[in-house]
Short mmCIF file of C-alpha atoms in Angstrom, two decimals:
data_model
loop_
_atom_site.label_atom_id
_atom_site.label_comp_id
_atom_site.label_asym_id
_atom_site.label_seq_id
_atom_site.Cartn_x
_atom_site.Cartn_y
_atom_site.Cartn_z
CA UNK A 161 5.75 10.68 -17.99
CA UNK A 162 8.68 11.15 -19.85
CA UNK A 163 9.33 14.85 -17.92
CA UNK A 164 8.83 12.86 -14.45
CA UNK A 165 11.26 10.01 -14.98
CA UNK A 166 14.05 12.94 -16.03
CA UNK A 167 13.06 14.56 -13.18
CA UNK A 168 13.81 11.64 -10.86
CA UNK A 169 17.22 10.25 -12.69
CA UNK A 170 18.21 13.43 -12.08
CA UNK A 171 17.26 13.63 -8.32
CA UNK A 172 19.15 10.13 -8.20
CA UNK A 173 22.35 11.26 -10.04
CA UNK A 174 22.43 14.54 -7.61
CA UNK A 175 22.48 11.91 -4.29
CA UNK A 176 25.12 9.69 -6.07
CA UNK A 177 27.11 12.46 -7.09
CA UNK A 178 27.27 13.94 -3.42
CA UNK A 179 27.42 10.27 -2.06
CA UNK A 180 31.00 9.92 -4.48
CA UNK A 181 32.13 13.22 -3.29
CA UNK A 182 32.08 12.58 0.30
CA UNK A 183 34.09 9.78 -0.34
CA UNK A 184 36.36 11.59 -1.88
CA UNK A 185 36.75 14.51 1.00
CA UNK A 186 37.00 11.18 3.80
CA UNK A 187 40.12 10.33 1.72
CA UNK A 188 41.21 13.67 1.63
CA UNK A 189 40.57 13.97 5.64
CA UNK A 190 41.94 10.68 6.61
CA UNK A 191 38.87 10.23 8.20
CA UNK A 192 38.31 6.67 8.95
CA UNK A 193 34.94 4.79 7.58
CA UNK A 194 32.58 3.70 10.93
CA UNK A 195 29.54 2.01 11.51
CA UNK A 196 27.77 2.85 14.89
CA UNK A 197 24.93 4.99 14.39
CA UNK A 198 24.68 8.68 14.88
CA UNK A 199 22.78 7.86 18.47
CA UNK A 200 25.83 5.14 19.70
CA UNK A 201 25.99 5.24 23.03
CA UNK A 202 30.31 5.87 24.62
CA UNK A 203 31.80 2.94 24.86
CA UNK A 204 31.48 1.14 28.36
CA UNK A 205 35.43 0.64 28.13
CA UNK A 206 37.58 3.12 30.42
CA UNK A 207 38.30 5.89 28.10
CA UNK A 208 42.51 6.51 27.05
CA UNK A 209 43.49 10.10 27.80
CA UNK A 210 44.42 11.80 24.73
CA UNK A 211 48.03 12.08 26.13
CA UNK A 212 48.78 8.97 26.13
CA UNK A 213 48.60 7.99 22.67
CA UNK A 214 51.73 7.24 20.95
CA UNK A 215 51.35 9.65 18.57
CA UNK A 216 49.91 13.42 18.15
CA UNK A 217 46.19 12.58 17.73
CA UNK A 218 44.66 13.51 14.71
CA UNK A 219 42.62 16.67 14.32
CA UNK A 220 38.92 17.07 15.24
CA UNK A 221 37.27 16.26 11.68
CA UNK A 222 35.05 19.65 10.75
CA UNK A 223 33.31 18.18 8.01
CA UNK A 224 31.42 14.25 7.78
CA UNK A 225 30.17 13.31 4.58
CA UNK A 226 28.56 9.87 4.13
CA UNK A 227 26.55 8.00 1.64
CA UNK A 228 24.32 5.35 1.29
CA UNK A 229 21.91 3.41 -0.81
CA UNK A 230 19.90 0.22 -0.18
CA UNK A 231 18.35 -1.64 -2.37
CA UNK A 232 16.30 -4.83 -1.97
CA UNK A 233 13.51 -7.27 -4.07
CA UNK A 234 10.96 -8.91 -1.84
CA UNK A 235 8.43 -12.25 -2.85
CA UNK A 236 6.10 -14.56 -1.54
CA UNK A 237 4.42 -17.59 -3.12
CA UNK A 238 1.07 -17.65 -3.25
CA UNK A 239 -0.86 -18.95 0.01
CA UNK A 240 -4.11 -19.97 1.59
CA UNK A 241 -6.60 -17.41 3.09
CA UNK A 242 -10.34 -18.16 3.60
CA UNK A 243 -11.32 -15.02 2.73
CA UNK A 244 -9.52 -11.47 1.76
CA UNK A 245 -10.38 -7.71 2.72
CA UNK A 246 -9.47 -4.33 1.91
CA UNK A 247 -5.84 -4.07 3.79
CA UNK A 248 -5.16 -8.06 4.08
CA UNK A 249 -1.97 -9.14 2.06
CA UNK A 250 -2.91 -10.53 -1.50
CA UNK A 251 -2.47 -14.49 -1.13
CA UNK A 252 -1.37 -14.84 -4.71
CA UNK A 253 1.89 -14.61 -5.28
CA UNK A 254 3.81 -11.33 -5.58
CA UNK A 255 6.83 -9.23 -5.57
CA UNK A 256 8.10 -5.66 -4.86
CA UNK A 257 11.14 -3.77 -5.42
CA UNK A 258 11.78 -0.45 -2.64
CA UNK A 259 15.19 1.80 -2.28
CA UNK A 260 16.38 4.20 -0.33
CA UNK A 261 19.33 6.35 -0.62
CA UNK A 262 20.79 8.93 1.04
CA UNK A 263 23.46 11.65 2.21
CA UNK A 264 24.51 11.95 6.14
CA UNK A 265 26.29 15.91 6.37
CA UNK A 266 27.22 16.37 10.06
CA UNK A 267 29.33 19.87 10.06
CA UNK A 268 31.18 21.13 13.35
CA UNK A 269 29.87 24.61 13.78
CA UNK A 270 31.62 25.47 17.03
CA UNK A 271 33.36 23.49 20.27
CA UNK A 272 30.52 20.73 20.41
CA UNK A 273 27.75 22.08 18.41
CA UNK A 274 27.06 20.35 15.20
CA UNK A 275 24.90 21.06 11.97
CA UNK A 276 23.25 17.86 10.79
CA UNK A 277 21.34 17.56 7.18
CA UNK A 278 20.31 14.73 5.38
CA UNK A 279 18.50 14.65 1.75
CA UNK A 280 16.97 11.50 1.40
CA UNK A 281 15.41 9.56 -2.04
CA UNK A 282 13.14 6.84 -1.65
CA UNK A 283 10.72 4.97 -4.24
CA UNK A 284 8.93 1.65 -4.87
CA UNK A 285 6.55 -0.16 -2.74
CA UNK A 286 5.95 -3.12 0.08
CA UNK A 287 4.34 -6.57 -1.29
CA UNK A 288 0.11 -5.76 -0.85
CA UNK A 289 0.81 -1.75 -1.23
CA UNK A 290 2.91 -2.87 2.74
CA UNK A 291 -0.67 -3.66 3.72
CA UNK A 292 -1.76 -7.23 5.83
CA UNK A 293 1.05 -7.70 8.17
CA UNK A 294 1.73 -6.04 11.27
CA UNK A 295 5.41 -6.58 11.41
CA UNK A 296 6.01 -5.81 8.05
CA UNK A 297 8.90 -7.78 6.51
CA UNK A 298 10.30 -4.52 4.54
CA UNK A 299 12.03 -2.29 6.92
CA UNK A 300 13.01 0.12 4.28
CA UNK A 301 9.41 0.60 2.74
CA UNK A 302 7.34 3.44 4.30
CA UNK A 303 3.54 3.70 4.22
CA UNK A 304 2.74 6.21 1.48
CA UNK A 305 0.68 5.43 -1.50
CA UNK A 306 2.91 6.71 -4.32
CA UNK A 307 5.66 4.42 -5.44
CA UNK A 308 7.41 7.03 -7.49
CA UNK A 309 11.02 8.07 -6.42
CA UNK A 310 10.77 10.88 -3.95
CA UNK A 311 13.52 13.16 -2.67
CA UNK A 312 12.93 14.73 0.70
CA UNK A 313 14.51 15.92 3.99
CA UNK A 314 14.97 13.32 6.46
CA UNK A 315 17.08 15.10 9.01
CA UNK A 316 17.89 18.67 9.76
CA UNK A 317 19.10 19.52 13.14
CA UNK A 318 21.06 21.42 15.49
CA UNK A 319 23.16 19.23 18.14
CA UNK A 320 24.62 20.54 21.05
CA UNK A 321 27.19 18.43 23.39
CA UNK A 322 28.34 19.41 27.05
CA UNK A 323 31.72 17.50 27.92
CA UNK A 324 30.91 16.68 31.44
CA UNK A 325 34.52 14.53 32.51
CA UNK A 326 34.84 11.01 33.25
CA UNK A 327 38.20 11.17 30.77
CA UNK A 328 38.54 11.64 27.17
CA UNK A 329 37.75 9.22 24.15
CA UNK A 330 37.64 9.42 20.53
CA UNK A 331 34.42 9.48 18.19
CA UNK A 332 35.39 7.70 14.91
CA UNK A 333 33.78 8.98 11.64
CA UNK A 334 30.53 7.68 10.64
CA UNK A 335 27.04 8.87 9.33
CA UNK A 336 26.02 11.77 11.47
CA UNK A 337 29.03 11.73 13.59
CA UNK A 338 31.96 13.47 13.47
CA UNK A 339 35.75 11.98 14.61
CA UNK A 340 37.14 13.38 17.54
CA UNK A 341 38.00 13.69 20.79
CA UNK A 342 35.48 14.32 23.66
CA UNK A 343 34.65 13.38 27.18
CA UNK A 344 33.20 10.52 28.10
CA UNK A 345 30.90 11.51 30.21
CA UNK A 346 28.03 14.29 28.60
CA UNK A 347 24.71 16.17 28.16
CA UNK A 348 23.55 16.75 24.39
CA UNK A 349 20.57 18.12 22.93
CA UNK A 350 19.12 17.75 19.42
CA UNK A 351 16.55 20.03 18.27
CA UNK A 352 14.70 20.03 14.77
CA UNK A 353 13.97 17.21 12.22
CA UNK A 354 14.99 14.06 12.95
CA UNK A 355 14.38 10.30 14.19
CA UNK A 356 13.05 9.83 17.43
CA UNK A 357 14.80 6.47 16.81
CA UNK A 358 18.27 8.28 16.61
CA UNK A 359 18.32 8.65 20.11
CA UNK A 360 15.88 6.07 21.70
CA UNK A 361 15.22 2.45 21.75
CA UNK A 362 18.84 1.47 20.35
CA UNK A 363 20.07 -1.76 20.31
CA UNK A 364 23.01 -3.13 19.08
CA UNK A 365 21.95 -6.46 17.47
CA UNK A 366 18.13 -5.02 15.91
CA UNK A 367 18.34 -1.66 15.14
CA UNK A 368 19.29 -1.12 11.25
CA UNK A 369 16.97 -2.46 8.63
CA UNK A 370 19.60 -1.84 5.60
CA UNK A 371 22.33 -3.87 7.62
CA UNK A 372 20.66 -6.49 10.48
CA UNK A 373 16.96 -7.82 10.62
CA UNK A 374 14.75 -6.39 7.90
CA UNK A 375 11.23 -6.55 10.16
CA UNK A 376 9.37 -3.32 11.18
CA UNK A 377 8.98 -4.97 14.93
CA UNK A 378 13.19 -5.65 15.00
CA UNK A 379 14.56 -2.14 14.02
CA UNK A 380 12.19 -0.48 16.53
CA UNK A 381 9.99 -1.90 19.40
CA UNK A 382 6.60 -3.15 17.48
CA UNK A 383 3.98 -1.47 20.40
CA UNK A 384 5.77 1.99 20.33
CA UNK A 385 3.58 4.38 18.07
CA UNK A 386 6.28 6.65 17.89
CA UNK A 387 6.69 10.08 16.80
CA UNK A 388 6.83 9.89 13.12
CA UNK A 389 5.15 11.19 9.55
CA UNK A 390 4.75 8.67 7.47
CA UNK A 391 9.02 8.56 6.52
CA UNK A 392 9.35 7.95 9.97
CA UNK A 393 11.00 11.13 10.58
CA UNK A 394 9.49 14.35 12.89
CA UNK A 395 10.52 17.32 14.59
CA UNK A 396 11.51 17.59 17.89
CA UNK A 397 13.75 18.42 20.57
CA UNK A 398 15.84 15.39 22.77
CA UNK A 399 18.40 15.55 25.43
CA UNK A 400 20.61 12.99 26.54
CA UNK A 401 22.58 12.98 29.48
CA UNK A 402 25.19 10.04 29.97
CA UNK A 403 27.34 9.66 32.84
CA UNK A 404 29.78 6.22 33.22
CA UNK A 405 27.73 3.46 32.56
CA UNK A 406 24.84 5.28 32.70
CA UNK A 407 22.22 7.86 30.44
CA UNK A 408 18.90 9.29 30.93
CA UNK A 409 17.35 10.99 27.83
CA UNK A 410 13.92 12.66 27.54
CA UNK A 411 12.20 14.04 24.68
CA UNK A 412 9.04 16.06 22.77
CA UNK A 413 7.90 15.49 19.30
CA UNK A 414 5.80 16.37 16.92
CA UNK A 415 2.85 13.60 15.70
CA UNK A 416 0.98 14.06 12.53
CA UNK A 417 -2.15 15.65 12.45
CA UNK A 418 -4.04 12.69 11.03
CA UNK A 419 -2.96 8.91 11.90
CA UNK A 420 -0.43 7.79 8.93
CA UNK A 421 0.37 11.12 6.95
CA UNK A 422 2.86 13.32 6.41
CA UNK A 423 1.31 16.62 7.86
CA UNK A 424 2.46 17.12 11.30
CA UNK A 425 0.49 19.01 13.96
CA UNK A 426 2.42 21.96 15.02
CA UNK A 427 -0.09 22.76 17.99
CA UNK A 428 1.95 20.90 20.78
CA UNK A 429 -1.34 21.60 23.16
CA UNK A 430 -3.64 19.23 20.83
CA UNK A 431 -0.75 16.68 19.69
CA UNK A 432 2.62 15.79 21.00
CA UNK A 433 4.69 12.66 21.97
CA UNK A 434 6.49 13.02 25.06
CA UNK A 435 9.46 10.40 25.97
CA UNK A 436 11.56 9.46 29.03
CA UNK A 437 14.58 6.31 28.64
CA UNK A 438 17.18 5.00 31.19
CA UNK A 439 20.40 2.95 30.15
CA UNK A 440 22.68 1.09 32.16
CA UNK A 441 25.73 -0.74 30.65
CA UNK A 442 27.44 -3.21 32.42
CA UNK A 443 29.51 -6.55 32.05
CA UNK A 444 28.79 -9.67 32.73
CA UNK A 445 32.10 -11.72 32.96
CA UNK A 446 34.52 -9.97 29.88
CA UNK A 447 31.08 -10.02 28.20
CA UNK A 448 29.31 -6.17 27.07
CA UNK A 449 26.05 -5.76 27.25
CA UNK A 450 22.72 -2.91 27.81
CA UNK A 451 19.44 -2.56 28.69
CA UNK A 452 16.84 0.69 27.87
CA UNK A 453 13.84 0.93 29.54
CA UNK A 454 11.67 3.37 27.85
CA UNK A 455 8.15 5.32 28.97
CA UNK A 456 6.51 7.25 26.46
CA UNK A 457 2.81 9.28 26.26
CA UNK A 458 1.13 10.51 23.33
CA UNK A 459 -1.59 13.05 23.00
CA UNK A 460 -3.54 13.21 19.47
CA UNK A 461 -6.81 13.40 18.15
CA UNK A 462 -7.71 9.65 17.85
CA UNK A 463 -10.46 7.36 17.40
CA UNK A 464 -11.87 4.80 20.11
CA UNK A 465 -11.64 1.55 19.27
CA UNK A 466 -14.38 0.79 22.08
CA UNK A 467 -16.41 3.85 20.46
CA UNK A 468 -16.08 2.47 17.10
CA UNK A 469 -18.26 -0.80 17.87
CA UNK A 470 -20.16 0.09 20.22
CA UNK A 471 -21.65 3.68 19.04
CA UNK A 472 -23.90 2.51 15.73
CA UNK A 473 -23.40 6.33 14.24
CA UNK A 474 -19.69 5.50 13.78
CA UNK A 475 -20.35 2.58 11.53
CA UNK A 476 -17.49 0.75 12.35
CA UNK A 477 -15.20 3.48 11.09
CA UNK A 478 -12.46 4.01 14.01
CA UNK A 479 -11.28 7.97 11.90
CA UNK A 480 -14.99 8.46 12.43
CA UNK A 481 -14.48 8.70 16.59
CA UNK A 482 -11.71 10.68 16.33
CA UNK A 483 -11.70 13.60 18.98
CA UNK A 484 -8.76 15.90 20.64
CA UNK A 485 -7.34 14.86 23.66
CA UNK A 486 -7.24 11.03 23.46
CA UNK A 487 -3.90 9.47 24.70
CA UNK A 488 -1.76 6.19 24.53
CA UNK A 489 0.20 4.87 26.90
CA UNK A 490 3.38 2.59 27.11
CA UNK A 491 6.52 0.92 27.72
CA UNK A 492 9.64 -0.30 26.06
CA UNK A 493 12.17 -2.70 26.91
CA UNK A 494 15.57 -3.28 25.13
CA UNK A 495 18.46 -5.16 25.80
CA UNK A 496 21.27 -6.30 24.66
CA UNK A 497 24.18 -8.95 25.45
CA UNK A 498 27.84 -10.16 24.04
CA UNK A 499 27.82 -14.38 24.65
CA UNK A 500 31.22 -14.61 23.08
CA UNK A 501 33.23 -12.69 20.64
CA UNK A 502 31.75 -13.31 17.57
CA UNK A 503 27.91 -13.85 19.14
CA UNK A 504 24.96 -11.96 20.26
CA UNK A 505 21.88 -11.99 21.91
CA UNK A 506 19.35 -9.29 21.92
CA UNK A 507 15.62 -8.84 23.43
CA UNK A 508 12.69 -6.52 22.63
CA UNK A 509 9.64 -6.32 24.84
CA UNK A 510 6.99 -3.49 24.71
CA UNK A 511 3.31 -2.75 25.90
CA UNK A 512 0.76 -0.03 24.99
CA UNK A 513 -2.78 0.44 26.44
CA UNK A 514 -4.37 -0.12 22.65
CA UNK A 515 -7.55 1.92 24.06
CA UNK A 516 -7.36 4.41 20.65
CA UNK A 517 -6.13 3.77 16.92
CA UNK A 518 -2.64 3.57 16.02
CA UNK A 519 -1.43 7.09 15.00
CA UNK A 520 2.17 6.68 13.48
CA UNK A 521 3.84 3.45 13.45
CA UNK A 522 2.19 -0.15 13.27
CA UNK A 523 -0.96 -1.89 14.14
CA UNK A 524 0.91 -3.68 17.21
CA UNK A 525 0.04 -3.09 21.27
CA UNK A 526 2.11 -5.97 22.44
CA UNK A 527 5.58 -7.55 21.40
CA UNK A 528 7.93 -9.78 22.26
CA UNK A 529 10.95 -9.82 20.08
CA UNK A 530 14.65 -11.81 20.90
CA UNK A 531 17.59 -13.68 18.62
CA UNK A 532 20.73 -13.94 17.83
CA UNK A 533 23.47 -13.00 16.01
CA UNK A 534 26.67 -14.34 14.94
CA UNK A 535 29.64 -12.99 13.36
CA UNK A 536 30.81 -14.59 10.45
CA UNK A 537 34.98 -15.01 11.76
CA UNK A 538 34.50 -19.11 12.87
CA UNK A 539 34.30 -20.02 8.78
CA UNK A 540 37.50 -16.96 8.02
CA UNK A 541 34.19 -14.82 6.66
CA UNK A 542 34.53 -12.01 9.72
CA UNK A 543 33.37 -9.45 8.26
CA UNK A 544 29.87 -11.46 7.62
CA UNK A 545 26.73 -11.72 9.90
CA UNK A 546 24.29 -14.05 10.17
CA UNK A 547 21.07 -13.53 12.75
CA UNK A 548 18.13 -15.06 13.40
CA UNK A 549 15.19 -13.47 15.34
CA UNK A 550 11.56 -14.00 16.28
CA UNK A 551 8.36 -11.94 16.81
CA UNK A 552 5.47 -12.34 19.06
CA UNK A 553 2.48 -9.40 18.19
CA UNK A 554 -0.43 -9.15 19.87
CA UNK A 555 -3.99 -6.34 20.15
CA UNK A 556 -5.54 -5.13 23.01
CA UNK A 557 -9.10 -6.22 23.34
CA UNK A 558 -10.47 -3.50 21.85
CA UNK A 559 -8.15 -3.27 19.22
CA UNK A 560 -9.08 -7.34 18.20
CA UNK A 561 -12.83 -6.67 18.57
CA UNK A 562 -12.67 -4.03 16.13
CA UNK A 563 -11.59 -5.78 13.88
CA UNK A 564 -13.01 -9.30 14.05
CA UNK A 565 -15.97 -6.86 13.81
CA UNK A 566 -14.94 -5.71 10.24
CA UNK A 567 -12.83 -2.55 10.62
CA UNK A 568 -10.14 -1.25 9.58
CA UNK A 569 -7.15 0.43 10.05
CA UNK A 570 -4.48 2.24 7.82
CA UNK A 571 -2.39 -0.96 7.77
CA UNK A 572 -5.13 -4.17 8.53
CA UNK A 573 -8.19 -5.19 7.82
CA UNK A 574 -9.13 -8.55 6.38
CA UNK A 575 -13.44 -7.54 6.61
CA UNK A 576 -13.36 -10.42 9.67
CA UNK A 577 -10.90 -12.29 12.21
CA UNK A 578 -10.19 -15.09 13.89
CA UNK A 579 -7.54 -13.84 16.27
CA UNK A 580 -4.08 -15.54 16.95
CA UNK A 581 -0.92 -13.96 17.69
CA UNK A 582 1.39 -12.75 14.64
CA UNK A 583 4.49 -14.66 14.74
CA UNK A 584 7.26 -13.89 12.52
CA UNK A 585 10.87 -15.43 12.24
CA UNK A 586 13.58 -13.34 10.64
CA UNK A 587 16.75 -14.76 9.44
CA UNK A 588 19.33 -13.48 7.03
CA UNK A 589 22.68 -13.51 6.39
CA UNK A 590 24.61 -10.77 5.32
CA UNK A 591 27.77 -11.46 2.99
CA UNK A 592 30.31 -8.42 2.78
CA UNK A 593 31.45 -8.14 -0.38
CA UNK A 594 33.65 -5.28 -0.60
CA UNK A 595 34.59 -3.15 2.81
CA UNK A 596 31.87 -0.70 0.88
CA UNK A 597 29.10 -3.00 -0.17
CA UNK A 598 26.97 -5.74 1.40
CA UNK A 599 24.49 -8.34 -0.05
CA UNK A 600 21.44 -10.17 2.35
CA UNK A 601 19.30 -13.11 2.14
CA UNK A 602 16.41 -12.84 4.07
CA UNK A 603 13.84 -15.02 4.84
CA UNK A 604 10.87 -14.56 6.83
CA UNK A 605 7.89 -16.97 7.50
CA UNK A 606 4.58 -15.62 8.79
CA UNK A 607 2.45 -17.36 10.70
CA UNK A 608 -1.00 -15.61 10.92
CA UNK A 609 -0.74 -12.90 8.73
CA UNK A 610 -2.63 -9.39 10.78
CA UNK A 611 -3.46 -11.53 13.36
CA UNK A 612 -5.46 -14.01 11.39
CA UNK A 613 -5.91 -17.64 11.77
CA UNK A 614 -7.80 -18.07 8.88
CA UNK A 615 -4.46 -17.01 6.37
CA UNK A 616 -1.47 -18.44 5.59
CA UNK A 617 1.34 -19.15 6.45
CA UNK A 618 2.92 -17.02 4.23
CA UNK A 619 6.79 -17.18 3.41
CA UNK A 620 8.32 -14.01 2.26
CA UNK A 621 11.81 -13.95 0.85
CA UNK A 622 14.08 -10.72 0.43
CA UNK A 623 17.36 -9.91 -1.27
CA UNK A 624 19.40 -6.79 0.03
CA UNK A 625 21.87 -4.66 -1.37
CA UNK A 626 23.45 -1.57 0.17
CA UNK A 627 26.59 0.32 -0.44
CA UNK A 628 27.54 2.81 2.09
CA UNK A 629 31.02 5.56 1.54
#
């Protein structure tokens, strides 16, 4: 025991040391701290040519370094439930402490071709093992079974950008994103391990679980089973091609080889996740705002929820159906909208068949997500945020009659059901302490628990901290 707790402190103090020393080399660099993600889309404003800048522009930064870590403690009181099963969340009360930590390298290899590696340490666990809910409340938590700190590689990828015209604007530094100039207007491929989220379903109000809304249905669309081991990372290869107000991406990923573990299937023939997303940007008055309408098609070898109760050899066991060649189908809609200067409004909506058994994400084949969030300048706080949100989830027939049935799956199961929509409400506030570290509230109430009318409401409450160099 002793030997693996070194083991980790040591794996810690190796992240923190690299996280000090890249901000270190940012001072060194003048390269100035940013917080758009690595997939931020150009901005929609016409683009200042280099030459007219009032001074020599700085030099293209060769090296981005960036650290973070995010910690947070989650509770809920205990609650009412009729009855309890195998996956259901407990309904006495309980906590759970998670982190996750890591190091964003993005190195300029040659004119718009980028190395990008990331070493990531995570460790603890979700409230019920993150079993019972849907739309989990703990979007830093991932669905493995040991809680012990573990380091691993999140990202490593080669990036390739086309300038295309349109005029020139600058990149500011941030995690996986080097400063510089570039034009606005480009085609860029990513190939190797990496997010599909990177690049898809963005949004600028829901996106981020260690700095906006903490749900697993907020930071991605709930009914997209995207590509993902059980980290939520893959391996892939995306393309995105953005012209004016405009991009198109497309991509092919990896899925695992079984639903909800870490061992992909490298056989693109028996199991692959194939995506196509259009953006527009536009204005509406002096007012920015988005939308993303996403297809996507998967291809693993699932098990039939249909199969599973009717067929009296599977025994109510979906893994039990499982055969190559089963698909899922869907769509996801994302948009988002400036109201004023300091306020936002964002939307979610998303759809998938829910004929065979979630493979990689959540147990969700419908959701309807929207809120708001405000700035925190109107009480001199500006650099605060405060956002409230709300979740609709929903099953496909098939999915709800398997488990009112009994079944389970790798996140629900409750040994019965009486079916009602999940509804969750997310609100938080974040309070910026330093220009380097933030601190949350969260609270999130639950009505119907894994679809299930016969538990709770439950009322979950977080605290968040994150510093990021």
């Amino acid at each position: 025991m002793l030997r693996r707790e070194t083991k980790t402190a040591s794996l810690a103090a190796a992240l923190l040391v690299l996280g000090i020393s890249a901000k270190a080399r940012a001072g060194e660099e003048g390269a100035a701290a940013g917080s758009p993600p690595a997939s931020a889309a150009p901005a929609t404003e016409a683009p200042t040519p280099a030459s007219a800048a009032d001074t020599p522009p700085e030099p293209d930064e060769r090296l981005s370094l960036h650290f973070q870590t995010t910690v947070a403690v989650q509770a809920h009181p205990a609650f009412h439930a009729d009855y309890s099963g195998a996956n259901s969340l407990s309904p006495d009360a309980e906590s759970a402490t998670a982190m996750v930590m890591n190091v964003a390298a993005d190195l300029r290899l040659w004119h718009g071709g980028e190395l990008i590696f990331n070493p990531e340490l995570s460790g603890g666990a979700g409230i019920s093992r993150t079993l019972g809910v849907a739309a989990f409340p703990s979007g830093i938590v991932y669905r493995v079974g040991n809680p012990s700190p573990t380091l691993y590689l999140a990202r490593l990828a080669l990036r390739q950008r086309f300038d295309l015209g349109g005029g020139r604007v600058r990149d500011e530094s941030a995690a996986n994103q080097l400063a510089g100039f570039r034009d606005r207007d480009t085609l860029t491929f990513s190939v190797g391990r990496l997010a599909v989220t990177d690049v898809f379903d963005g949004n600028a109000y829901a996106h981020d679980a260690t700095t906006q809304f903490f749900n697993w249905a907020l930071f991605a669309s709930g009914a997209w089973d995207y590509a993902a081991d059980t980290r939520g990372y893959t391996w892939g290869a995306l393309a995105d091609l953005t012209v004016g107000d405009y991009s198109l991406r497309t991509g092919l990923a990896l899925l695992p080889k079984y639903g909800n573990l870490l061992e992909m299937e490298w056989n693109i023939a028996k199991a692959r996740a194939m995506m196509l997303e259009g953006q527009v940007r536009y204005r509406i008055g002096a007012r920015a705002g988005s939308t993303r309408v996403l297809l996507f098609a998967n291809q693993a070898r699932m098990g039939s929820y249909e199969q599973a109760v009717r067929d009296p050899a599977a025994e109510l066991d979906v893994t039990a159906t499982r055969t190559d060649g089963r698909k899922k189908y869907g769509f996801a809609v994302s948009a988002d909208q400036e109201l004023t200067e300091t306020l936002g409004a964002f939307l979610r909506l998303s759809y998938n068949d829910g004929h065979n058994e979630t493979w990689a994400f959540t147990e969700i084949d419908r959701s309807l997500a929207f809120g708001l969030v405000q700035k925190g300048a109107p009480w001199s706080r500006a650099e605060d945020e405060a956002g409230v949100a709300v979740v609709f989830d929903g099953l496909s027939p098939w999915h709800r009659r398997y488990l009112e049935a009994g079944g389970y799956g790798f996140l629900l199961g409750d040994g019965a059901l009486h079916y009602g929509l999940e509804v969750v409400t997310d609100v938080y506030y974040k309070a910026q302490l330093t220009p380097e570290m933030a601190l949350s509230a969260i609270y999130q109430p639950i009505v119907n628990p894994g679809y299930n009318q016969d538990r709770g409401p439950v009322h979950v409450f977080s605290g968040r901290f994150r510093a990021a160099f």
